[in-house]
Amino acid sequence: MSKQYLTLHTLSDAHPSDVFVLAPTSKSILSASGASTIHIHDTTQSDFPLLQSLENVHILGIHHLVTAREARRAASAGFEGKIKIWSEGEDGAWKADGEISDQLKPGDVWAIALSADGKYLAGSSINGKINVWSLDEESKPKIRDYETKGSFGMCVDLSRDGRFTASGHENGSIYVFDNDTGRLTHSLAGLVKPVRSVAFSPNTTLLAAAGDSRTIALYDVKSGEQIANLAGHGGWVLTLDWSDTGEYLLSGSHDGKAKIWSITTRQCVATHSHGDKPLWTAKWLPKSTRSEMFALGGGNNAISFYREAAG
Amino acid sequence: MDAFPEDDLDELLFEPFLPSPPDSQTWDSSNQFANEEILQDWIDDSQPSATIELEEPQDSGGTPCAVARDRYRCLFLQLRSCTNRCRNWVIDRIESMLEQVVDGLLTEDEQLTISLKTRIGLSRRQLNPTQNAGAAPPPRTIELNYPGSNVQEARRFTIVVRILELILCCLIDDIVMTKRDMYYRHPDLFGKQAIVDRYVDDVACTLGVSRSLLNVTAAAKGLTSGNFVINRPDGTSVHGLSEPEGILVPTVHDGQTLDVSCVHWVLIIEKEATFRSVLSSPQWKVLGTQGLVLTAKGYPDLVTRKFLRQLADGFPHIPMFAFVDLDPDGIHIMSTYKHGSLRLAHEVVTHADTPGVNLPNLQWLGVQSHHIYQAPGNECDTTTAAIADAQGVMKLTARDRKKAHHMLEWGVCGEHSSEPAWRAELQRMLMLNIKAEMQILDELPGGLVSWLSKQLEVMRDRSADDEILF
């Protein structure tokens, strides 16, 4: 059973170089690239007009950018090693809202994730350490500090309820930590090659993980058991995102292909090509009154929007 | 110096020359013998060529400066009229520098001073990325005093005076000396090759001329091969294919001519091993008749860069390609060929007869990330999938990542600057934390050389199309 998605709009040359990250809010999408600017586009209008540009954010380029699902907060990470926090005002304009100032050196934080309420930020690092900071306090203190076996933490996610942190590492390790107790919950087996994306399902029952093995592994968060293996990508899987309902998983690969997987049937239901350059980021847009939409960004410097075909 | 990555070399040169002896803080010129002993004591005892004797103590038993004084008196008497205006000008300048020192000695000034301009220790990060992107920062001026505040300074002063003297000799006799030669004149004084390299470059920088105008070259390091001929005025010639393993990169002097009528492309290869595997491949029989390949075995030396620049100036229609590893060093090496080394920025001045040595039209043949990870327009290409998993893909080291971060701040790889493709590849390396050497292309069907010949054809066609367009 396949599904149909139509190209709605493409912002060609959205950025002057590879679009590394997309981060949607309820009405807009933030995007960043190897350049120093964050662009914010309106996702409620059919031509996705540019609302705002935050300039000179990270001079060496921006590798990660995340938004909180239910709060007007975002965080960006640049190659120079800084983490900047952003907040959206009542007028819809984004402005700087401090930095994580833990005397970070490049590599101390790599991937980042925000909890749904925007109160917590998790970060992975080159040396494998996983940290969690509390953003509501003025000093933004580090509240959790998880040690792993020292392999590069390439990706990280926080469950929507903020209870779990998951990390994926270059040596294929996947860890799940309990933020309440500060303990390691699971060390998940299954992927031997670098893990480039981990993502909790909306209700935190499942964890999806993927990377250079080209397959997507699904784990039960409670038991730590691997319950499914989604095979089909021809290239390394760089990005994963769950739809709001948890019914579908969106994945993007280094070969430029995006795939949509049905979680109930564990089948690939749609494949889209975003050129032959790496597809660094693929994100669902929060479900509005319209049909389901997602956005893709990658090495062709463009951002493309897709919508589920009616009927 | 060209053999080393600049950054590493800079670190090396920032070290104090030698550990200070406990009583080095004052230099009592009345107690020459004692000082001489100190000198011998703290001169690096690891020098292998201890058999080469120090000239100074033998000549007069005095301090190096006393020797210098005697010697320069003679030198000035020997001075002959020169025919080359530029050479004359350099001689005049060096003479006046030395004359100041001699005058100082004669009038028994308390302090002798030489000021030098240097690019040592300049960071590319000081560049303002929005303006003047890619241009080198102005050199800074350092002053060397004698007797200085400590023994190190006195020693540096001596080194500079000795180097100036050696350069003057070369210029007056119009002979070319290699930096290695210079070092072996006084290995115990100079301590290590990098010291000579540094101060020779500083002298060139101070005078604002190319090092070749000082009649000083680096020892030839590059290898080349291909279908070209160098004709000498005496009727003899050297053919680029005469040696199966390549010939040393030649210096094409005035009066010699370079025949490249059969050369359709120039390929610069980062590493000697790859150069050798190209030359020993069965495809080289054909490939070798079509072009010219060259390697400087890593970071290029000036002789190699000058040879390439002569080619580029004389035959601008021949496209030039760089084939380097997909890692920060590979891109840095390509950058040194194309935009020059920051420390040798004075070499690009197109001052009088001094041609620049940059190669602004150098094109990047590979290795680029899409060569490894993708076959264009083919989803299920198993061959490329196999390559991405091959042994040749490696993790970045901490040094690689640090270097890539630094390079993203540089002039040419900065935002809005001249090499956006290099910047993008550096960022992709950091994103995926991987790098690859050129040898990885051997995993392709037909191997690296087949890939190269195919790629050269594609790139040549593209260059030809560009020419039609413009």
PDB file of C-alpha atoms in Angstrom, chain A residues 11-234:
ATOM      1  CA  LEU A  11      12.746  27.211  -2.257  1.00  0.00           C
ATOM      2  CA  SER A  12      15.703  26.834  -4.591  1.00  0.00           C
ATOM      3  CA  ASP A  13      18.916  28.404  -3.332  1.00  0.00           C
ATOM      4  CA  ALA A  14      17.338  28.798   0.078  1.00  0.00           C
ATOM      5  CA  HIS A  15      20.914  28.886   1.364  1.00  0.00           C
ATOM      6  CA  PRO A  16      24.230  29.465  -0.436  1.00  0.00           C
ATOM      7  CA  SER A  17      25.513  26.003   0.591  1.00  0.00           C
ATOM      8  CA  ASP A  18      24.337  22.620   1.884  1.00  0.00           C
ATOM      9  CA  VAL A  19      21.165  22.916   3.972  1.00  0.00           C
ATOM     10  CA  PHE A  20      22.197  20.958   7.052  1.00  0.00           C
ATOM     11  CA  VAL A  21      19.131  21.415   9.255  1.00  0.00           C
ATOM     12  CA  LEU A  22      15.421  22.181   9.198  1.00  0.00           C
ATOM     13  CA  ALA A  23      13.465  22.879  12.377  1.00  0.00           C
ATOM     14  CA  PRO A  24       9.710  23.432  12.089  1.00  0.00           C
ATOM     15  CA  THR A  25       7.409  25.346  14.444  1.00  0.00           C
ATOM     16  CA  SER A  26       3.616  25.369  14.234  1.00  0.00           C
ATOM     17  CA  LYS A  27       3.575  28.124  11.609  1.00  0.00           C
ATOM     18  CA  SER A  28       7.086  28.406  10.239  1.00  0.00           C
ATOM     19  CA  ILE A  29      10.256  26.522   9.486  1.00  0.00           C
ATOM     20  CA  LEU A  30      13.751  27.517  10.565  1.00  0.00           C
ATOM     21  CA  SER A  31      16.630  26.427   8.355  1.00  0.00           C
ATOM     22  CA  ALA A  32      20.405  26.639   8.519  1.00  0.00           C
ATOM     23  CA  SER A  33      23.375  25.659   6.389  1.00  0.00           C
ATOM     24  CA  GLY A  34      27.114  25.950   5.972  1.00  0.00           C
ATOM     25  CA  ALA A  35      26.566  29.708   5.892  1.00  0.00           C
ATOM     26  CA  SER A  36      26.167  31.800   9.024  1.00  0.00           C
ATOM     27  CA  THR A  37      22.471  32.744   8.644  1.00  0.00           C
ATOM     28  CA  ILE A  38      19.283  31.144   9.981  1.00  0.00           C
ATOM     29  CA  HIS A  39      16.295  31.727   7.681  1.00  0.00           C
ATOM     30  CA  ILE A  40      12.705  31.536   8.905  1.00  0.00           C
ATOM     31  CA  HIS A  41      10.018  30.807   6.291  1.00  0.00           C
ATOM     32  CA  ASP A  42       6.247  31.002   6.725  1.00  0.00           C
ATOM     33  CA  THR A  43       4.673  27.542   6.267  1.00  0.00           C
ATOM     34  CA  THR A  44       1.070  28.773   6.342  1.00  0.00           C
ATOM     35  CA  GLN A  45       1.221  30.421   2.925  1.00  0.00           C
ATOM     36  CA  SER A  46       1.506  28.608  -0.369  1.00  0.00           C
ATOM     37  CA  ASP A  47       4.691  30.368  -1.473  1.00  0.00           C
ATOM     38  CA  PHE A  48       6.466  29.919   1.870  1.00  0.00           C
ATOM     39  CA  PRO A  49       7.695  33.533   2.087  1.00  0.00           C
ATOM     40  CA  LEU A  50      10.773  34.476   4.096  1.00  0.00           C
ATOM     41  CA  LEU A  51       9.726  35.946   7.454  1.00  0.00           C
ATOM     42  CA  GLN A  52      13.041  36.698   9.074  1.00  0.00           C
ATOM     43  CA  SER A  53      16.771  36.093   8.786  1.00  0.00           C
ATOM     44  CA  LEU A  54      19.071  35.825  11.778  1.00  0.00           C
ATOM     45  CA  GLU A  55      22.485  36.838  10.488  1.00  0.00           C
ATOM     46  CA  ASN A  56      26.051  36.060  11.565  1.00  0.00           C
ATOM     47  CA  VAL A  57      24.786  33.427  13.974  1.00  0.00           C
ATOM     48  CA  HIS A  58      27.720  31.013  13.633  1.00  0.00           C
ATOM     49  CA  ILE A  59      30.432  32.355  11.329  1.00  0.00           C
ATOM     50  CA  LEU A  60      31.926  28.946  10.466  1.00  0.00           C
ATOM     51  CA  GLY A  61      28.528  27.512   9.539  1.00  0.00           C
ATOM     52  CA  ILE A  62      25.653  25.878  11.403  1.00  0.00           C
ATOM     53  CA  HIS A  63      25.500  22.100  11.787  1.00  0.00           C
ATOM     54  CA  HIS A  64      22.519  21.673  14.111  1.00  0.00           C
ATOM     55  CA  LEU A  65      19.329  23.631  14.762  1.00  0.00           C
ATOM     56  CA  VAL A  66      16.336  22.454  16.805  1.00  0.00           C
ATOM     57  CA  THR A  67      12.999  23.870  17.912  1.00  0.00           C
ATOM     58  CA  ALA A  68      10.905  22.965  20.937  1.00  0.00           C
ATOM     59  CA  ARG A  69       7.648  21.319  19.895  1.00  0.00           C
ATOM     60  CA  GLU A  70       5.420  23.138  22.320  1.00  0.00           C
ATOM     61  CA  ALA A  71       7.410  26.231  23.245  1.00  0.00           C
ATOM     62  CA  ARG A  72       8.723  29.219  21.365  1.00  0.00           C
ATOM     63  CA  ARG A  73      12.325  28.251  21.757  1.00  0.00           C
ATOM     64  CA  ALA A  74      15.108  27.136  19.422  1.00  0.00           C
ATOM     65  CA  ALA A  75      18.785  26.283  19.760  1.00  0.00           C
ATOM     66  CA  SER A  76      21.572  26.346  17.176  1.00  0.00           C
ATOM     67  CA  ALA A  77      25.046  24.784  17.119  1.00  0.00           C
ATOM     68  CA  GLY A  78      27.905  26.040  14.956  1.00  0.00           C
ATOM     69  CA  PHE A  79      31.213  24.580  13.772  1.00  0.00           C
ATOM     70  CA  GLU A  80      33.071  27.001  16.046  1.00  0.00           C
ATOM     71  CA  GLY A  81      31.575  25.059  18.979  1.00  0.00           C
ATOM     72  CA  LYS A  82      28.990  27.450  20.400  1.00  0.00           C
ATOM     73  CA  ILE A  83      25.376  26.739  21.316  1.00  0.00           C
ATOM     74  CA  LYS A  84      22.994  29.673  20.998  1.00  0.00           C
ATOM     75  CA  ILE A  85      19.467  29.787  22.364  1.00  0.00           C
ATOM     76  CA  TRP A  86      16.681  31.647  20.510  1.00  0.00           C
ATOM     77  CA  SER A  87      13.181  32.616  21.504  1.00  0.00           C
ATOM     78  CA  GLU A  88      10.162  33.760  19.551  1.00  0.00           C
ATOM     79  CA  GLY A  89       8.421  36.898  20.784  1.00  0.00           C
ATOM     80  CA  GLU A  90       4.666  37.503  20.850  1.00  0.00           C
ATOM     81  CA  ASP A  91       5.071  39.350  17.552  1.00  0.00           C
ATOM     82  CA  GLY A  92       6.517  36.204  15.967  1.00  0.00           C
ATOM     83  CA  ALA A  93      10.034  37.625  15.706  1.00  0.00           C
ATOM     84  CA  TRP A  94      12.942  35.462  16.840  1.00  0.00           C
ATOM     85  CA  LYS A  95      15.720  36.918  18.936  1.00  0.00           C
ATOM     86  CA  ALA A  96      18.829  35.731  20.743  1.00  0.00           C
ATOM     87  CA  ASP A  97      18.184  34.386  24.225  1.00  0.00           C
ATOM     88  CA  GLY A  98      21.617  33.545  25.574  1.00  0.00           C
ATOM     89  CA  GLU A  99      24.207  30.839  25.059  1.00  0.00           C
ATOM     90  CA  ILE A 100      25.324  27.697  26.778  1.00  0.00           C
ATOM     91  CA  SER A 101      28.467  29.103  28.342  1.00  0.00           C
ATOM     92  CA  ASP A 102      30.133  26.044  29.800  1.00  0.00           C
ATOM     93  CA  GLN A 103      33.466  27.080  28.304  1.00  0.00           C
ATOM     94  CA  LEU A 104      32.743  24.847  25.372  1.00  0.00           C
ATOM     95  CA  LYS A 105      35.463  24.031  22.886  1.00  0.00           C
ATOM     96  CA  PRO A 106      34.698  22.870  19.335  1.00  0.00           C
ATOM     97  CA  GLY A 107      33.513  19.297  19.609  1.00  0.00           C
ATOM     98  CA  ASP A 108      32.302  19.563  23.200  1.00  0.00           C
ATOM     99  CA  VAL A 109      28.812  19.709  21.777  1.00  0.00           C
ATOM    100  CA  TRP A 110      27.902  18.232  18.425  1.00  0.00           C
ATOM    101  CA  ALA A 111      24.261  17.175  17.980  1.00  0.00           C
ATOM    102  CA  ILE A 112      21.577  18.870  20.085  1.00  0.00           C
ATOM    103  CA  ALA A 113      17.923  18.209  21.005  1.00  0.00           C
ATOM    104  CA  LEU A 114      15.276  20.232  22.857  1.00  0.00           C
ATOM    105  CA  SER A 115      12.519  18.817  25.025  1.00  0.00           C
ATOM    106  CA  ALA A 116       8.952  19.562  23.867  1.00  0.00           C
ATOM    107  CA  ASP A 117       8.514  22.227  26.544  1.00  0.00           C
ATOM    108  CA  GLY A 118      11.866  23.795  25.630  1.00  0.00           C
ATOM    109  CA  LYS A 119      13.154  23.547  29.187  1.00  0.00           C
ATOM    110  CA  TYR A 120      15.942  21.069  28.544  1.00  0.00           C
ATOM    111  CA  LEU A 121      18.679  20.851  25.947  1.00  0.00           C
ATOM    112  CA  ALA A 122      20.633  17.640  25.353  1.00  0.00           C
ATOM    113  CA  GLY A 123      23.951  17.615  23.520  1.00  0.00           C
ATOM    114  CA  SER A 124      26.276  14.879  22.277  1.00  0.00           C
ATOM    115  CA  SER A 125      29.999  15.386  21.873  1.00  0.00           C
ATOM    116  CA  ILE A 126      33.044  14.155  19.965  1.00  0.00           C
ATOM    117  CA  ASN A 127      34.373  12.327  23.025  1.00  0.00           C
ATOM    118  CA  GLY A 128      31.078  10.490  23.528  1.00  0.00           C
ATOM    119  CA  LYS A 129      29.821  12.433  26.554  1.00  0.00           C
ATOM    120  CA  ILE A 130      26.134  13.299  26.593  1.00  0.00           C
ATOM    121  CA  ASN A 131      25.061  16.373  28.566  1.00  0.00           C
ATOM    122  CA  VAL A 132      21.704  17.870  29.490  1.00  0.00           C
ATOM    123  CA  TRP A 133      21.294  21.548  30.379  1.00  0.00           C
ATOM    124  CA  SER A 134      18.380  23.317  32.029  1.00  0.00           C
ATOM    125  CA  LEU A 135      17.481  26.374  29.964  1.00  0.00           C
ATOM    126  CA  ASP A 136      14.931  28.010  32.268  1.00  0.00           C
ATOM    127  CA  GLU A 137      17.505  29.059  34.803  1.00  0.00           C
ATOM    128  CA  GLU A 138      19.535  32.155  34.087  1.00  0.00           C
ATOM    129  CA  SER A 139      22.915  30.420  34.195  1.00  0.00           C
ATOM    130  CA  LYS A 140      21.650  27.491  32.068  1.00  0.00           C
ATOM    131  CA  PRO A 141      23.374  24.900  34.277  1.00  0.00           C
ATOM    132  CA  LYS A 142      24.374  21.425  33.206  1.00  0.00           C
ATOM    133  CA  ILE A 143      22.095  19.035  35.064  1.00  0.00           C
ATOM    134  CA  ARG A 144      23.089  15.686  33.590  1.00  0.00           C
ATOM    135  CA  ASP A 145      26.443  14.391  32.459  1.00  0.00           C
ATOM    136  CA  TYR A 146      26.390  10.895  30.962  1.00  0.00           C
ATOM    137  CA  GLU A 147      29.618   9.049  30.261  1.00  0.00           C
ATOM    138  CA  THR A 148      29.782   6.579  27.386  1.00  0.00           C
ATOM    139  CA  LYS A 149      32.650   4.569  25.966  1.00  0.00           C
ATOM    140  CA  GLY A 150      34.204   7.550  24.198  1.00  0.00           C
ATOM    141  CA  SER A 151      32.901   7.054  20.672  1.00  0.00           C
ATOM    142  CA  PHE A 152      31.794  10.228  18.818  1.00  0.00           C
ATOM    143  CA  GLY A 153      28.166  10.995  19.691  1.00  0.00           C
ATOM    144  CA  MET A 154      26.812  11.765  16.210  1.00  0.00           C
ATOM    145  CA  CYS A 155      23.157  12.223  17.162  1.00  0.00           C
ATOM    146  CA  VAL A 156      20.960  12.759  20.185  1.00  0.00           C
ATOM    147  CA  ASP A 157      17.240  13.011  20.982  1.00  0.00           C
ATOM    148  CA  LEU A 158      15.086  13.864  23.982  1.00  0.00           C
ATOM    149  CA  SER A 159      11.717  12.161  24.406  1.00  0.00           C
ATOM    150  CA  ARG A 160       8.790  14.580  24.208  1.00  0.00           C
ATOM    151  CA  ASP A 161       8.051  14.159  27.896  1.00  0.00           C
ATOM    152  CA  GLY A 162      11.690  15.000  28.628  1.00  0.00           C
ATOM    153  CA  ARG A 163      12.167  11.777  30.541  1.00  0.00           C
ATOM    154  CA  PHE A 164      14.675  10.004  28.246  1.00  0.00           C
ATOM    155  CA  THR A 165      17.788  10.979  26.365  1.00  0.00           C
ATOM    156  CA  ALA A 166      18.977   8.761  23.502  1.00  0.00           C
ATOM    157  CA  SER A 167      22.328   8.983  21.767  1.00  0.00           C
ATOM    158  CA  GLY A 168      23.806   7.323  18.668  1.00  0.00           C
ATOM    159  CA  HIS A 169      27.541   6.882  18.276  1.00  0.00           C
ATOM    160  CA  GLU A 170      30.154   6.418  15.584  1.00  0.00           C
ATOM    161  CA  ASN A 171      30.972   2.879  16.721  1.00  0.00           C
ATOM    162  CA  GLY A 172      27.333   1.802  16.323  1.00  0.00           C
ATOM    163  CA  SER A 173      26.377   2.119  20.009  1.00  0.00           C
ATOM    164  CA  ILE A 174      22.975   3.446  20.957  1.00  0.00           C
ATOM    165  CA  TYR A 175      22.261   4.458  24.556  1.00  0.00           C
ATOM    166  CA  VAL A 176      19.055   5.416  26.329  1.00  0.00           C
ATOM    167  CA  PHE A 177      19.392   7.375  29.594  1.00  0.00           C
ATOM    168  CA  ASP A 178      16.711   8.107  32.184  1.00  0.00           C
ATOM    169  CA  ASN A 179      16.862  11.817  32.949  1.00  0.00           C
ATOM    170  CA  ASP A 180      14.935  11.382  36.218  1.00  0.00           C
ATOM    171  CA  THR A 181      17.395   8.965  37.746  1.00  0.00           C
ATOM    172  CA  GLY A 182      20.457  10.009  35.737  1.00  0.00           C
ATOM    173  CA  ARG A 183      21.124   6.377  34.859  1.00  0.00           C
ATOM    174  CA  LEU A 184      21.751   4.401  31.706  1.00  0.00           C
ATOM    175  CA  THR A 185      18.521   2.555  30.866  1.00  0.00           C
ATOM    176  CA  HIS A 186      19.566   0.621  27.783  1.00  0.00           C
ATOM    177  CA  SER A 187      22.597  -0.007  25.692  1.00  0.00           C
ATOM    178  CA  LEU A 188      21.011  -1.088  22.429  1.00  0.00           C
ATOM    179  CA  ALA A 189      22.637  -3.621  20.158  1.00  0.00           C
ATOM    180  CA  GLY A 190      22.057  -4.089  16.481  1.00  0.00           C
ATOM    181  CA  LEU A 191      23.845  -1.447  14.431  1.00  0.00           C
ATOM    182  CA  VAL A 192      27.558  -1.929  13.972  1.00  0.00           C
ATOM    183  CA  LYS A 193      28.261   1.089  11.792  1.00  0.00           C
ATOM    184  CA  PRO A 194      28.053   4.801  12.670  1.00  0.00           C
ATOM    185  CA  VAL A 195      24.591   5.814  13.915  1.00  0.00           C
ATOM    186  CA  ARG A 196      23.677   9.177  12.389  1.00  0.00           C
ATOM    187  CA  SER A 197      20.130   9.683  13.636  1.00  0.00           C
ATOM    188  CA  VAL A 198      18.029   8.618  16.655  1.00  0.00           C
ATOM    189  CA  ALA A 199      14.411   9.644  17.230  1.00  0.00           C
ATOM    190  CA  PHE A 200      11.808   8.837  19.917  1.00  0.00           C
ATOM    191  CA  SER A 201       8.268   8.217  18.733  1.00  0.00           C
ATOM    192  CA  PRO A 202       5.752  10.871  19.920  1.00  0.00           C
ATOM    193  CA  ASN A 203       4.467   8.721  22.798  1.00  0.00           C
ATOM    194  CA  THR A 204       7.997   7.574  23.689  1.00  0.00           C
ATOM    195  CA  THR A 205       7.213   3.888  23.198  1.00  0.00           C
ATOM    196  CA  LEU A 206       9.608   3.409  20.285  1.00  0.00           C
ATOM    197  CA  LEU A 207      13.082   4.588  19.358  1.00  0.00           C
ATOM    198  CA  ALA A 208      14.202   4.652  15.718  1.00  0.00           C
ATOM    199  CA  ALA A 209      17.908   4.625  14.908  1.00  0.00           C
ATOM    200  CA  ALA A 210      19.797   4.530  11.607  1.00  0.00           C
ATOM    201  CA  GLY A 211      23.079   5.356   9.932  1.00  0.00           C
ATOM    202  CA  ASP A 212      25.708   3.803   7.706  1.00  0.00           C
ATOM    203  CA  SER A 213      24.153   0.330   7.919  1.00  0.00           C
ATOM    204  CA  ARG A 214      21.394   1.761   5.666  1.00  0.00           C
ATOM    205  CA  THR A 215      18.674   0.057   7.677  1.00  0.00           C
ATOM    206  CA  ILE A 216      16.449   1.679  10.274  1.00  0.00           C
ATOM    207  CA  ALA A 217      16.208  -0.172  13.564  1.00  0.00           C
ATOM    208  CA  LEU A 218      13.112   0.180  15.767  1.00  0.00           C
ATOM    209  CA  TYR A 219      13.483  -0.486  19.493  1.00  0.00           C
ATOM    210  CA  ASP A 220      10.972  -0.807  22.285  1.00  0.00           C
ATOM    211  CA  VAL A 221      12.000   1.900  24.751  1.00  0.00           C
ATOM    212  CA  LYS A 222      10.692   0.003  27.773  1.00  0.00           C
ATOM    213  CA  SER A 223      12.318  -3.353  27.119  1.00  0.00           C
ATOM    214  CA  GLY A 224      15.207  -2.302  24.899  1.00  0.00           C
ATOM    215  CA  GLU A 225      14.311  -5.055  22.416  1.00  0.00           C
ATOM    216  CA  GLN A 226      14.775  -4.460  18.719  1.00  0.00           C
ATOM    217  CA  ILE A 227      11.333  -4.990  17.230  1.00  0.00           C
ATOM    218  CA  ALA A 228      11.826  -4.183  13.553  1.00  0.00           C
ATOM    219  CA  ASN A 229      14.364  -3.482  10.856  1.00  0.00           C
ATOM    220  CA  LEU A 230      13.351  -1.243   7.961  1.00  0.00           C
ATOM    221  CA  ALA A 231      15.542  -1.942   4.934  1.00  0.00           C
ATOM    222  CA  GLY A 232      15.476  -0.157   1.596  1.00  0.00           C
ATOM    223  CA  HIS A 233      17.753   2.864   1.609  1.00  0.00           C
ATOM    224  CA  GLY A 234      20.670   2.663  -0.815  1.00  0.00           C
TER     225      GLY A 234
END
